[in-house]
Tab-separated table of C-alpha atoms and ligand atoms in Angstrom:
chain	number	residue	atom	x	y	z
A	1	MET	CA	0.000	0.000	0.000
A	2	GLY	CA	1.570	3.244	-1.103
A	3	ALA	CA	1.717	6.468	0.868
A	4	LYS	CA	-1.136	8.803	0.009
A	5	GLU	CA	-0.800	12.540	0.452
A	6	LYS	CA	-3.807	14.638	1.250
A	7	SER	CA	-4.513	18.162	2.369
A	8	VAL	CA	-5.962	18.783	5.776
A	9	PHE	CA	-6.939	22.115	7.272
A	10	PHE	CA	-6.138	22.835	10.898
A	11	CYS	CA	-7.098	25.592	13.267
A	12	LYS	CA	-3.886	27.095	14.672
A	13	SER	CA	-5.658	28.019	17.820
A	14	CYS	CA	-7.433	24.863	18.941
A	15	GLY	CA	-6.104	22.213	16.553
A	16	ASN	CA	-9.503	21.445	15.055
A	17	GLU	CA	-9.109	19.385	11.890
A	18	SER	CA	-11.252	19.879	8.825
A	19	PRO	CA	-11.214	18.520	5.260
A	20	LYS	CA	-12.223	21.974	3.950
A	21	TRP	CA	-10.851	25.475	4.324
A	22	PHE	CA	-12.689	27.651	6.860
A	23	GLY	CA	-12.676	31.359	7.695
A	24	LYS	CA	-14.039	30.927	11.178
A	25	CYS	CA	-13.127	27.826	13.108
A	26	PRO	CA	-16.296	25.774	13.680
A	27	ALA	CA	-14.853	24.417	16.940
A	28	CYS	CA	-13.479	27.437	18.783
A	29	GLY	CA	-14.997	30.293	16.794
A	30	GLU	CA	-11.688	32.068	16.072
A	31	TRP	CA	-11.282	33.833	12.731
A	32	ASN	CA	-8.366	33.473	10.309
A	33	THR	CA	-6.683	30.630	12.137
A	34	CYS	CA	-6.912	28.129	9.308
A	35	VAL	CA	-3.687	26.558	8.006
A	36	GLU	CA	-3.347	23.970	5.295
A	37	GLU	CA	-1.039	21.026	5.905
A	38	LYS	CA	-0.123	18.000	3.843
A	39	VAL	CA	-0.619	14.782	5.708
A	40	VAL	CA	0.773	11.486	4.504
A	41	GLU	CA	-1.380	8.505	5.171
A	42	SER	CA	1.287	5.830	5.288
A	43	GLY	CA	-0.863	3.160	6.876
A	44	LYS	CA	2.296	2.194	8.767
A	45	ARG	CA	0.867	2.892	12.138
A	46	ARG	CA	-2.445	1.146	11.820
A	47	THR	CA	-3.182	-2.544	11.765
A	48	GLU	CA	-5.960	-3.012	9.302
A	49	ASN	CA	-7.255	-6.350	10.459
A	50	GLY	CA	-7.653	-5.361	14.096
A	51	GLU	CA	-4.681	-7.409	15.298
A	52	ARG	CA	-3.762	-6.648	18.908
A	53	LYS	CA	-0.571	-4.679	19.171
A	54	THR	CA	-0.314	-4.024	22.879
A	55	GLU	CA	-0.428	-6.029	26.033
A	56	ASN	CA	-3.230	-3.937	27.517
A	57	PHE	CA	-6.424	-5.714	28.474
A	58	PRO	CA	-9.532	-4.743	30.444
A	59	LEU	CA	-9.469	-5.221	34.212
A	60	PRO	CA	-12.312	-5.112	36.741
A	61	ILE	CA	-12.068	-1.727	38.452
A	62	CYS	CA	-11.719	-3.248	41.917
A	63	GLU	CA	-8.627	-5.175	40.844
A	64	ILE	CA	-6.729	-2.119	39.699
A	65	SER	CA	-4.156	-1.239	42.309
A	66	ASN	CA	-4.756	2.178	43.817
A	67	ALA	CA	-1.209	2.992	44.796
A	68	GLU	CA	-0.609	6.721	45.287
A	69	GLU	CA	1.027	8.339	42.310
A	70	LEU	CA	4.741	8.464	42.867
A	71	ARG	CA	6.150	11.938	42.759
A	72	ILE	CA	9.600	13.434	42.437
A	73	VAL	CA	10.038	16.394	44.740
A	74	LEU	CA	11.737	19.179	42.793
A	75	PRO	CA	14.079	21.762	44.304
A	76	PHE	CA	11.672	24.656	43.672
A	77	ALA	CA	8.829	24.534	46.210
A	78	GLU	CA	6.834	26.885	43.981
A	79	LEU	CA	7.137	24.445	41.086
A	80	ASN	CA	6.072	21.524	43.298
A	81	ARG	CA	3.088	23.554	44.376
A	82	VAL	CA	1.772	24.221	40.878
A	83	LEU	CA	2.306	20.571	39.973
A	84	GLY	CA	0.081	19.576	42.890
A	85	GLY	CA	2.864	18.477	45.243
A	86	GLY	CA	5.731	17.264	43.073
A	87	LEU	CA	6.289	15.793	39.642
A	88	VAL	CA	4.234	12.643	39.007
A	89	LEU	CA	6.156	9.765	37.416
A	90	GLY	CA	5.135	9.206	33.812
A	91	SER	CA	3.370	12.544	33.515
A	92	LEU	CA	3.575	14.874	30.546
A	93	VAL	CA	3.795	18.510	31.610
A	94	LEU	CA	3.508	21.391	29.182
A	95	VAL	CA	5.202	24.636	30.218
A	96	GLY	CA	3.903	27.424	27.987
A	97	GLY	CA	4.885	31.057	27.798
A	98	GLU	CA	6.006	33.868	25.557
A	99	PRO	CA	9.550	33.840	24.204
A	100	GLY	CA	12.061	35.304	26.651
A	101	ILE	CA	9.897	34.877	29.724
A	102	GLY	CA	12.283	32.336	31.269
A	103	LYS	CA	10.981	28.848	30.457
A	104	SER	CA	14.391	27.461	29.530
A	105	THR	CA	15.932	29.083	32.598
A	106	LEU	CA	13.283	27.608	34.898
A	107	LEU	CA	13.744	24.057	33.689
A	108	LEU	CA	17.510	24.171	33.287
A	109	GLN	CA	17.861	25.580	36.777
A	110	THR	CA	15.542	22.876	38.126
A	111	ALA	CA	17.652	20.249	36.360
A	112	LEU	CA	20.871	21.701	37.764
A	113	GLN	CA	19.597	21.941	41.314
A	114	LEU	CA	18.160	18.451	41.405
A	115	ILE	CA	20.443	16.015	43.172
A	116	ASN	CA	20.620	12.277	42.598
A	117	LYS	CA	18.332	12.418	39.593
A	118	LYS	CA	19.459	12.117	36.022
A	119	VAL	CA	17.905	14.774	33.833
A	120	LEU	CA	18.038	14.628	30.055
A	121	TYR	CA	17.635	18.160	28.719
A	122	ILE	CA	16.871	17.982	25.014
A	123	SER	CA	17.200	21.239	23.150
A	124	GLY	CA	16.279	22.019	19.611
A	125	GLU	CA	16.590	25.728	20.197
A	126	GLU	CA	20.088	26.308	21.483
A	127	SER	CA	23.476	24.664	21.050
A	128	GLN	CA	25.160	22.772	23.873
A	129	THR	CA	27.595	25.677	24.276
A	130	GLN	CA	24.774	28.186	24.626
A	131	ILE	CA	23.147	26.045	27.277
A	132	LYS	CA	26.461	25.689	29.077
A	133	MET	CA	26.784	29.475	29.123
A	134	ARG	CA	23.330	29.758	30.632
A	135	ALA	CA	24.236	27.128	33.231
A	136	ASP	CA	27.376	29.120	34.084
A	137	ARG	CA	25.238	32.182	34.672
A	138	ILE	CA	23.048	30.215	37.006
A	139	GLY	CA	26.279	29.049	38.596
A	140	ILE	CA	25.556	25.442	39.515
A	141	ARG	CA	27.481	22.376	38.402
A	142	ASN	CA	25.704	19.057	38.175
A	143	GLU	CA	27.176	15.935	36.589
A	144	GLN	CA	23.762	14.326	36.379
A	145	CYS	CA	22.391	16.924	34.004
A	146	LEU	CA	22.810	15.760	30.417
A	147	ILE	CA	22.358	18.103	27.485
A	148	LEU	CA	21.326	16.746	24.107
A	149	THR	CA	20.675	18.724	20.959
A	150	GLU	CA	18.226	16.712	18.917
A	151	THR	CA	14.878	17.292	17.241
A	152	ASP	CA	14.005	13.905	15.774
A	153	THR	CA	11.586	12.023	18.040
A	154	LYS	CA	12.857	8.619	16.915
A	155	GLU	CA	16.430	9.563	17.849
A	156	ILE	CA	15.177	10.944	21.154
A	157	LEU	CA	13.571	7.601	21.923
A	158	ASN	CA	16.877	5.837	21.268
A	159	HIS	CA	18.720	8.214	23.576
A	160	VAL	CA	16.124	7.775	26.289
A	161	LYS	CA	16.495	3.995	26.118
A	162	GLU	CA	20.255	4.335	26.408
A	163	VAL	CA	20.517	7.058	29.034
A	164	GLN	CA	17.504	6.016	31.154
A	165	PRO	CA	16.913	9.454	32.614
A	166	ASP	CA	14.725	10.177	35.635
A	167	ILE	CA	13.313	13.327	34.049
A	168	ILE	CA	13.191	14.544	30.447
A	169	VAL	CA	12.947	18.182	29.377
A	170	VAL	CA	12.125	19.019	25.761
A	171	ASP	CA	12.941	22.579	24.713
A	172	SER	CA	10.741	23.152	22.737
A	173	ILE	CA	7.830	21.137	21.348
A	174	GLN	CA	7.772	23.426	18.303
A	175	THR	CA	11.219	22.230	17.217
A	176	LEU	CA	10.464	18.500	17.394
A	177	SER	CA	9.746	16.505	14.312
A	178	SER	CA	8.527	12.987	13.995
A	179	PRO	CA	9.606	10.888	11.012
A	180	TYR	CA	6.110	9.405	10.942
A	181	VAL	CA	4.564	12.657	9.792
A	182	ASP	CA	5.574	14.372	6.602
A	183	ALA	CA	5.319	17.991	7.683
A	184	THR	CA	7.805	20.564	8.875
A	185	ALA	CA	8.480	21.168	12.562
A	186	GLY	CA	6.084	23.586	14.219
A	187	THR	CA	3.021	22.660	12.171
A	188	VAL	CA	-0.119	21.446	13.884
A	189	SER	CA	0.213	17.859	12.693
A	190	GLN	CA	3.897	17.719	13.665
A	191	ILE	CA	3.310	19.189	17.128
A	192	ARG	CA	0.454	16.807	17.814
A	193	GLU	CA	2.364	13.749	16.651
A	194	SER	CA	5.582	14.654	18.479
A	195	ALA	CA	3.698	15.318	21.679
A	196	ALA	CA	1.886	12.014	21.380
A	197	GLU	CA	5.224	10.258	20.953
A	198	MET	CA	6.718	12.027	23.963
A	199	ASN	CA	3.627	11.015	25.916
A	200	LYS	CA	4.234	7.413	24.934
A	201	ILE	CA	7.816	7.645	26.148
A	202	ALA	CA	6.613	9.136	29.429
A	203	LYS	CA	4.015	6.453	29.999
A	204	THR	CA	6.118	3.491	28.803
A	205	TYR	CA	9.192	4.297	30.870
A	206	GLN	CA	7.347	6.008	33.731
A	207	VAL	CA	9.573	9.032	33.315
A	208	PRO	CA	8.102	12.521	33.629
A	209	VAL	CA	8.509	14.736	30.575
A	210	PHE	CA	8.437	18.533	30.537
A	211	LEU	CA	7.532	20.026	27.179
A	212	ILE	CA	8.345	23.678	26.686
A	213	GLY	CA	5.942	25.420	24.313
A	214	HIS	CA	6.022	28.949	22.958
A	215	ILE	CA	2.959	31.091	22.925
A	216	THR	CA	2.842	34.438	21.207
A	217	LYS	CA	0.432	37.214	22.092
A	218	ASP	CA	-1.433	36.976	18.808
A	219	GLY	CA	-1.212	33.189	18.741
A	220	SER	CA	0.702	33.326	15.468
A	221	ILE	CA	2.652	30.180	16.220
A	222	ALA	CA	0.710	26.945	16.319
A	223	GLY	CA	1.091	26.321	19.955
A	224	PRO	CA	0.321	24.874	23.332
A	225	LYS	CA	-3.441	25.177	23.061
A	226	ILE	CA	-3.679	22.312	20.647
A	227	LEU	CA	-1.831	20.143	23.153
A	228	GLU	CA	-3.955	20.804	26.178
A	229	HIS	CA	-5.932	17.583	25.862
A	230	ILE	CA	-2.882	15.391	25.201
A	231	VAL	CA	-0.822	16.449	28.209
A	232	ASP	CA	-1.544	15.763	31.880
A	233	THR	CA	-0.622	19.178	33.189
A	234	VAL	CA	-0.436	22.614	31.619
A	235	LEU	CA	1.604	25.300	33.345
A	236	GLN	CA	1.811	28.818	32.061
A	237	PHE	CA	4.781	31.020	32.770
A	238	GLU	CA	3.862	34.665	32.560
A	239	GLY	CA	4.703	38.125	33.778
A	240	ASP	CA	5.764	41.380	32.327
A	241	ARG	CA	9.216	41.128	30.843
A	242	HIS	CA	10.032	44.506	32.345
A	243	TYR	CA	9.166	43.488	35.861
A	244	GLY	CA	11.283	41.030	37.741
A	245	PHE	CA	8.259	38.876	38.602
A	246	ARG	CA	7.377	35.659	36.914
A	247	ILE	CA	4.179	33.845	37.660
A	248	LEU	CA	3.786	30.153	37.049
A	249	ARG	CA	0.139	29.271	36.819
A	250	THR	CA	-1.599	25.900	36.642
A	251	ILE	CA	-4.069	25.842	33.752
A	252	LYS	CA	-4.855	22.142	33.854
A	253	ASN	CA	-3.731	19.382	36.177
A	254	ARG	CA	-4.754	15.740	36.225
A	255	PHE	CA	-2.884	15.334	39.501
A	256	GLY	CA	-3.960	18.337	41.527
A	257	SER	CA	-5.804	21.610	41.663
A	258	ALA	CA	-5.856	23.729	38.518
A	259	SER	CA	-5.801	27.089	40.221
A	260	GLU	CA	-2.394	27.120	41.851
A	261	LEU	CA	0.139	29.833	41.392
A	262	GLY	CA	3.881	30.041	41.953
A	263	ILE	CA	5.900	33.240	42.028
A	264	PHE	CA	9.496	33.743	40.959
A	265	GLU	CA	11.802	36.640	40.472
A	266	MET	CA	14.299	36.786	37.610
A	267	ASN	CA	17.677	38.212	38.460
A	268	ALA	CA	21.226	38.068	37.157
A	269	THR	CA	21.823	34.530	38.375
A	270	GLY	CA	18.574	32.999	37.272
A	271	LEU	CA	15.250	32.562	39.015
A	272	ARG	CA	14.594	32.943	42.701
A	273	GLU	CA	11.436	31.766	44.442
A	274	VAL	CA	9.251	34.299	46.153
A	275	THR	CA	7.941	32.515	49.199
A	276	ASN	CA	6.206	35.450	50.801
A	277	PRO	CA	4.307	37.009	47.908
A	278	SER	CA	2.111	39.377	49.907
A	279	GLU	CA	4.956	41.479	51.213
A	280	PHE	CA	6.391	41.539	47.751
A	281	LEU	CA	3.197	42.588	46.024
A	282	LEU	CA	2.246	45.434	48.268
A	283	SER	CA	4.006	48.549	47.122
A	284	GLN	CA	5.960	50.460	49.689
A	285	ARG	CA	4.182	53.722	50.391
A	286	ASP	CA	5.444	56.522	52.572
A	287	GLU	CA	2.387	58.657	52.367
A	288	GLU	CA	-1.228	57.847	51.834
A	289	VAL	CA	-2.478	58.295	48.278
A	290	SER	CA	-6.010	57.984	47.034
A	291	GLY	CA	-7.143	55.232	44.682
A	292	ILE	CA	-5.371	52.346	46.386
A	293	ALA	CA	-7.048	49.435	48.127
A	294	ILE	CA	-5.696	46.057	49.180
A	295	ALA	CA	-7.565	42.852	48.384
A	296	ALA	CA	-7.229	39.648	50.365
A	297	THR	CA	-7.376	37.124	47.528
A	298	MET	CA	-6.919	33.394	47.244
A	299	GLU	CA	-4.797	32.067	44.446
A	300	GLY	CA	-5.443	28.342	44.536
A	301	GLN	CA	-4.788	27.171	48.051
A	302	ARG	CA	-2.777	30.227	48.973
A	303	PRO	CA	-4.041	33.477	50.448
A	304	MET	CA	-2.368	36.536	48.990
A	305	LEU	CA	-2.753	40.246	49.554
A	306	ILE	CA	-2.595	42.262	46.389
A	307	GLU	CA	-2.939	45.896	45.623
A	308	THR	CA	-5.652	47.325	43.367
A	309	GLN	CA	-5.070	50.810	42.019
A	310	ALA	CA	-7.690	53.001	40.388
A	311	LEU	CA	-7.521	56.360	38.733
A	312	VAL	CA	-10.788	58.186	38.162
A	313	SER	CA	-10.687	61.496	36.360
A	314	THR	CA	-12.976	63.683	34.307
A	315	ALA	CA	-13.065	62.464	30.732
A	316	ALA	CA	-10.890	64.617	28.510
A	317	TYR	CA	-12.833	63.607	25.418
A	318	GLY	CA	-16.515	62.980	24.829
A	319	THR	CA	-16.423	59.232	25.426
A	320	PRO	CA	-14.907	58.215	28.734
A	321	GLN	CA	-12.058	55.728	28.632
A	322	ARG	CA	-12.123	52.556	30.627
A	323	SER	CA	-9.215	50.229	30.902
A	324	ALA	CA	-8.058	47.545	33.284
A	325	THR	CA	-4.764	45.696	33.604
A	326	GLY	CA	-4.783	42.404	35.459
A	327	PHE	CA	-8.540	42.521	35.941
A	328	ASP	CA	-11.413	41.664	33.611
A	329	THR	CA	-12.538	44.880	31.887
A	330	ARG	CA	-16.141	43.689	31.587
A	331	ARG	CA	-16.218	42.974	35.290
A	332	MET	CA	-14.865	46.473	35.982
A	333	ASN	CA	-17.583	48.011	33.801
A	334	MET	CA	-20.180	46.002	35.671
A	335	LEU	CA	-18.878	47.268	39.023
A	336	LEU	CA	-18.897	50.855	37.756
A	337	ALA	CA	-22.502	50.431	36.590
A	338	VAL	CA	-23.436	49.108	40.025
A	339	LEU	CA	-21.840	52.132	41.709
A	340	GLU	CA	-23.695	54.426	39.350
A	341	LYS	CA	-27.089	52.800	39.635
A	342	ARG	CA	-27.166	51.494	43.214
A	343	ALA	CA	-25.137	54.051	45.112
A	344	GLY	CA	-25.642	57.156	42.996
A	345	PHE	CA	-22.006	57.841	42.093
A	346	ARG	CA	-21.756	59.802	38.843
A	347	LEU	CA	-19.059	57.921	37.014
A	348	ASN	CA	-20.469	57.883	33.508
A	349	MET	CA	-18.499	60.927	32.401
A	350	LYS	CA	-15.280	59.829	34.072
A	351	ASP	CA	-12.243	58.034	32.718
A	352	VAL	CA	-11.487	55.001	34.866
A	353	PHE	CA	-8.185	53.156	34.838
A	354	LEU	CA	-7.613	50.098	36.946
A	355	ASN	CA	-4.406	48.257	37.645
A	356	ILE	CA	-3.392	45.273	39.726
A	357	ALA	CA	0.078	46.049	41.040
A	358	GLY	CA	3.095	43.945	40.161
A	359	GLY	CA	1.835	42.599	36.835
A	360	ILE	CA	-0.445	40.126	38.618
A	361	ARG	CA	-3.620	38.926	36.947
A	362	SER	CA	-6.413	37.566	39.077
A	363	ASP	CA	-9.992	36.475	38.606
A	364	ASP	CA	-10.846	35.911	42.236
A	365	PRO	CA	-14.340	37.427	42.765
A	366	ALA	CA	-13.184	38.652	46.176
A	367	LEU	CA	-11.285	41.430	44.386
A	368	ASP	CA	-14.580	43.202	43.646
A	369	LEU	CA	-14.818	44.998	46.949
A	370	SER	CA	-11.258	46.227	46.766
A	371	VAL	CA	-11.790	47.478	43.199
A	372	VAL	CA	-14.923	49.334	44.276
A	373	ALA	CA	-13.081	50.822	47.259
A	374	ALA	CA	-10.171	51.957	45.081
A	375	VAL	CA	-12.522	53.572	42.555
A	376	LEU	CA	-14.474	55.377	45.280
A	377	SER	CA	-11.255	56.511	46.931
A	378	SER	CA	-9.888	57.945	43.719
A	379	ASN	CA	-13.213	59.517	42.819
A	380	ALA	CA	-13.428	61.300	46.188
A	381	ASP	CA	-9.660	61.830	46.298
A	382	ILE	CA	-9.584	60.520	49.844
A	383	PRO	CA	-6.951	57.882	50.652
A	384	ILE	CA	-7.884	54.617	52.312
A	385	ASP	CA	-5.856	53.733	55.398
A	386	SER	CA	-3.057	51.431	54.262
A	387	ARG	CA	-3.836	49.063	57.131
A	388	TYR	CA	-7.284	48.243	55.702
A	389	CYS	CA	-8.037	45.414	53.310
A	390	PHE	CA	-11.055	43.950	51.501
A	391	ALA	CA	-12.458	40.551	50.569
A	392	ALA	CA	-15.937	40.236	49.074
A	393	GLU	CA	-17.816	39.911	45.831
A	394	VAL	CA	-20.175	42.636	44.649
A	395	GLY	CA	-23.530	41.628	43.174
A	396	LEU	CA	-25.612	43.403	40.535
A	397	SER	CA	-27.936	44.966	43.053
A	398	GLY	CA	-25.008	46.449	44.958
A	399	GLU	CA	-25.125	43.791	47.658
A	400	ILE	CA	-21.857	42.548	49.153
A	401	ARG	CA	-21.644	38.800	48.754
A	402	ALA	CA	-19.763	36.158	50.674
A	403	VAL	CA	-16.582	34.557	49.290
A	404	THR	CA	-14.923	31.198	49.938
A	405	ARG	CA	-12.155	30.505	52.475
A	406	ILE	CA	-12.794	33.717	54.391
A	407	GLU	CA	-10.904	32.522	57.463
A	408	ALA	CA	-7.739	31.885	55.472
A	409	ARG	CA	-7.977	35.377	54.003
A	410	ILE	CA	-8.515	36.997	57.377
A	411	ALA	CA	-5.686	34.988	58.933
A	412	GLU	CA	-3.253	36.101	56.205
A	413	ALA	CA	-4.233	39.756	56.567
A	414	ASP	CA	-3.897	39.394	60.327
A	415	LYS	CA	-0.457	37.835	59.987
A	416	LEU	CA	0.690	40.735	57.830
A	417	GLY	CA	-0.412	43.250	60.423
A	418	PHE	CA	-3.536	44.701	58.797
A	419	GLU	CA	-5.959	46.331	61.220
A	420	LYS	CA	-9.306	46.079	59.460
A	421	ILE	CA	-10.745	43.734	56.890
A	422	PHE	CA	-14.047	44.508	55.162
A	423	VAL	CA	-16.089	41.405	54.365
A	424	SER	CA	-19.671	40.513	53.474
A	425	LYS	CA	-22.060	40.415	56.407
A	426	TYR	CA	-22.909	36.862	55.312
A	427	ASN	CA	-19.278	35.876	55.765
A	428	ALA	CA	-19.072	37.547	59.137
A	429	LYS	CA	-21.956	35.470	60.499
A	430	GLY	CA	-20.778	32.647	62.704
A	431	LEU	CA	-17.170	33.664	62.311
A	432	ASN	CA	-14.973	33.296	65.357
A	433	THR	CA	-13.262	36.680	65.336
A	434	GLN	CA	-11.748	36.167	68.785
A	435	ARG	CA	-8.720	34.400	67.398
A	436	PHE	CA	-7.701	37.372	65.251
A	437	HIS	CA	-6.252	40.740	66.230
A	438	ILE	CA	-7.617	42.257	63.073
A	439	GLU	CA	-11.032	43.873	63.201
A	440	VAL	CA	-13.557	42.225	60.889
A	441	VAL	CA	-15.969	44.798	59.461
A	442	PRO	CA	-19.160	43.367	57.926
A	443	VAL	CA	-20.752	45.380	55.109
A	444	ALA	CA	-24.051	44.758	53.352
A	445	THR	CA	-24.067	47.055	50.319
A	446	VAL	CA	-21.683	49.243	48.322
A	447	TYR	CA	-23.456	52.210	49.842
A	448	ASP	CA	-22.562	50.929	53.325
A	449	LEU	CA	-18.961	50.547	52.257
A	450	ALA	CA	-18.797	54.150	51.055
A	451	THR	CA	-20.230	55.337	54.372
A	452	GLU	CA	-17.863	53.166	56.408
A	453	LEU	CA	-14.854	54.454	54.494
A	454	PHE	CA	-15.571	58.077	53.828
A	455	GLY	CA	-18.440	58.888	56.171
B	501	LIG	P1	14.920	32.186	28.623
B	501	LIG	O1	14.935	31.241	29.768
B	501	LIG	O2	15.759	31.834	27.450
B	501	LIG	O3	13.410	32.391	28.136
B	501	LIG	P2	12.515	31.410	27.232
B	501	LIG	O4	13.111	30.057	27.254
B	501	LIG	O5	11.155	31.473	27.872
B	501	LIG	O6	12.477	32.001	25.857
B	501	LIG	O7	15.436	33.626	29.113
B	501	LIG	C1	14.679	34.586	29.679
B	501	LIG	C2	15.410	35.879	29.876
B	501	LIG	O8	15.994	35.884	31.145
B	501	LIG	C3	16.496	36.208	28.898
B	501	LIG	O9	16.161	37.455	28.295
B	501	LIG	C4	17.723	36.391	29.717
B	501	LIG	C5	17.245	36.483	31.127
B	501	LIG	N1	18.096	35.842	32.140
B	501	LIG	C6	18.401	36.550	33.287
B	501	LIG	O10	17.996	37.700	33.479
B	501	LIG	N2	19.187	35.943	34.248
B	501	LIG	C7	19.664	34.677	34.093
B	501	LIG	O11	20.386	34.180	34.979
B	501	LIG	C8	19.332	33.954	32.905
B	501	LIG	C9	19.832	32.577	32.698
B	501	LIG	C10	18.541	34.589	31.948
B	502	LIG	MG1	14.052	29.072	25.642
């Protein structure tokens, strides 16, 4: 049976496959993401007559052993945290992020710091010398860290069999190419096939594999999104390149919670973990300024105090400008409408800018109250005491709603020396406030909040 070539159309964004060209992807609804790729149907990989190729067979569920997944504890506690408590043997972990954010640094540094584990770092991006130079900058020597420059998946398999590493790092998935697919590296079919092969290696040899994947802002490179369903865990490395912070976020995790967050700082000798994020994220202020409020948020299992900053000013042009960094703009507009309609604040002719300090992005609903407080503070030009913080959701009728894990939030604020925390009256009910020094202030509506703060 000869090889047959046919054209297939892929969506660059979600990997949807179609026999026809499309302008708008029928699966994810994105426009102009269609790419044409030639796919060779070699028939090599399929057994036509249904012959069994593997040793797998069905087992009654009660006979399957329920041993805990075995995990390798990595040197970075923040990395262990986002993985759900260490790296699970045989797992395939995708680390996505924009170019230059520090993905290679993160994984090379992890490999160098790991003792008594053999790491095979496979690079298709940089030469061995370049990687050595990076390792010198990080300043750690480790005999167990092996560097291989290779892009062919079949060759990689041979090396893995020979070296028998404990961990594999592939930098990056976009450079891999499988000889089973006749397409250039970086195309949708090549990325999918190479990832599937790396997954097979991971599962067969029970060795965890990190795949580095580039994402660009406009999604112009076929990237990590199309891999999300193949891999076990998706981590995203993000942060403003101009800030020192880097945030490692769990997007998907078959072995733990998908809302964890790890914080790092990039400096001249590589990445450093930030173990006490709250102190780091609150800007140092000497004098009180208006438009700043602190939110007691939860990022995954971890309470964190972050600063919300608002600037409200009279619109210079006819249409007021609204923009938010680190916070959902639609949510901000909703909160502004609530303030307008339910508490009578005239904001419709004002420009409103909102910013979450430190390049952090959060979608914790408990930020609402802090955002509202910051907007009101800027609007009235009256500062909020820097020892106050906020944790509650705001509803459409202006009511202040309860949020989850309120005790953890209060405890964190208490630990950091805050004096007052504003929460929903529904959260305050039945709360044992005796154990905290901090004063817990229950509020019922946005109107109440304004009165509490500014009289
Ligand atoms: P890199 O890890 O190559 O990013 P990615 O693999 O995501 O493309 O490098 C990130 C940036 O970090 C790069 O611009 C250089 C810088 N850097 C430092 O500031 N300190 C260091 O010790 C290292 C190794 C890199
Ligand atoms: Mg890199």
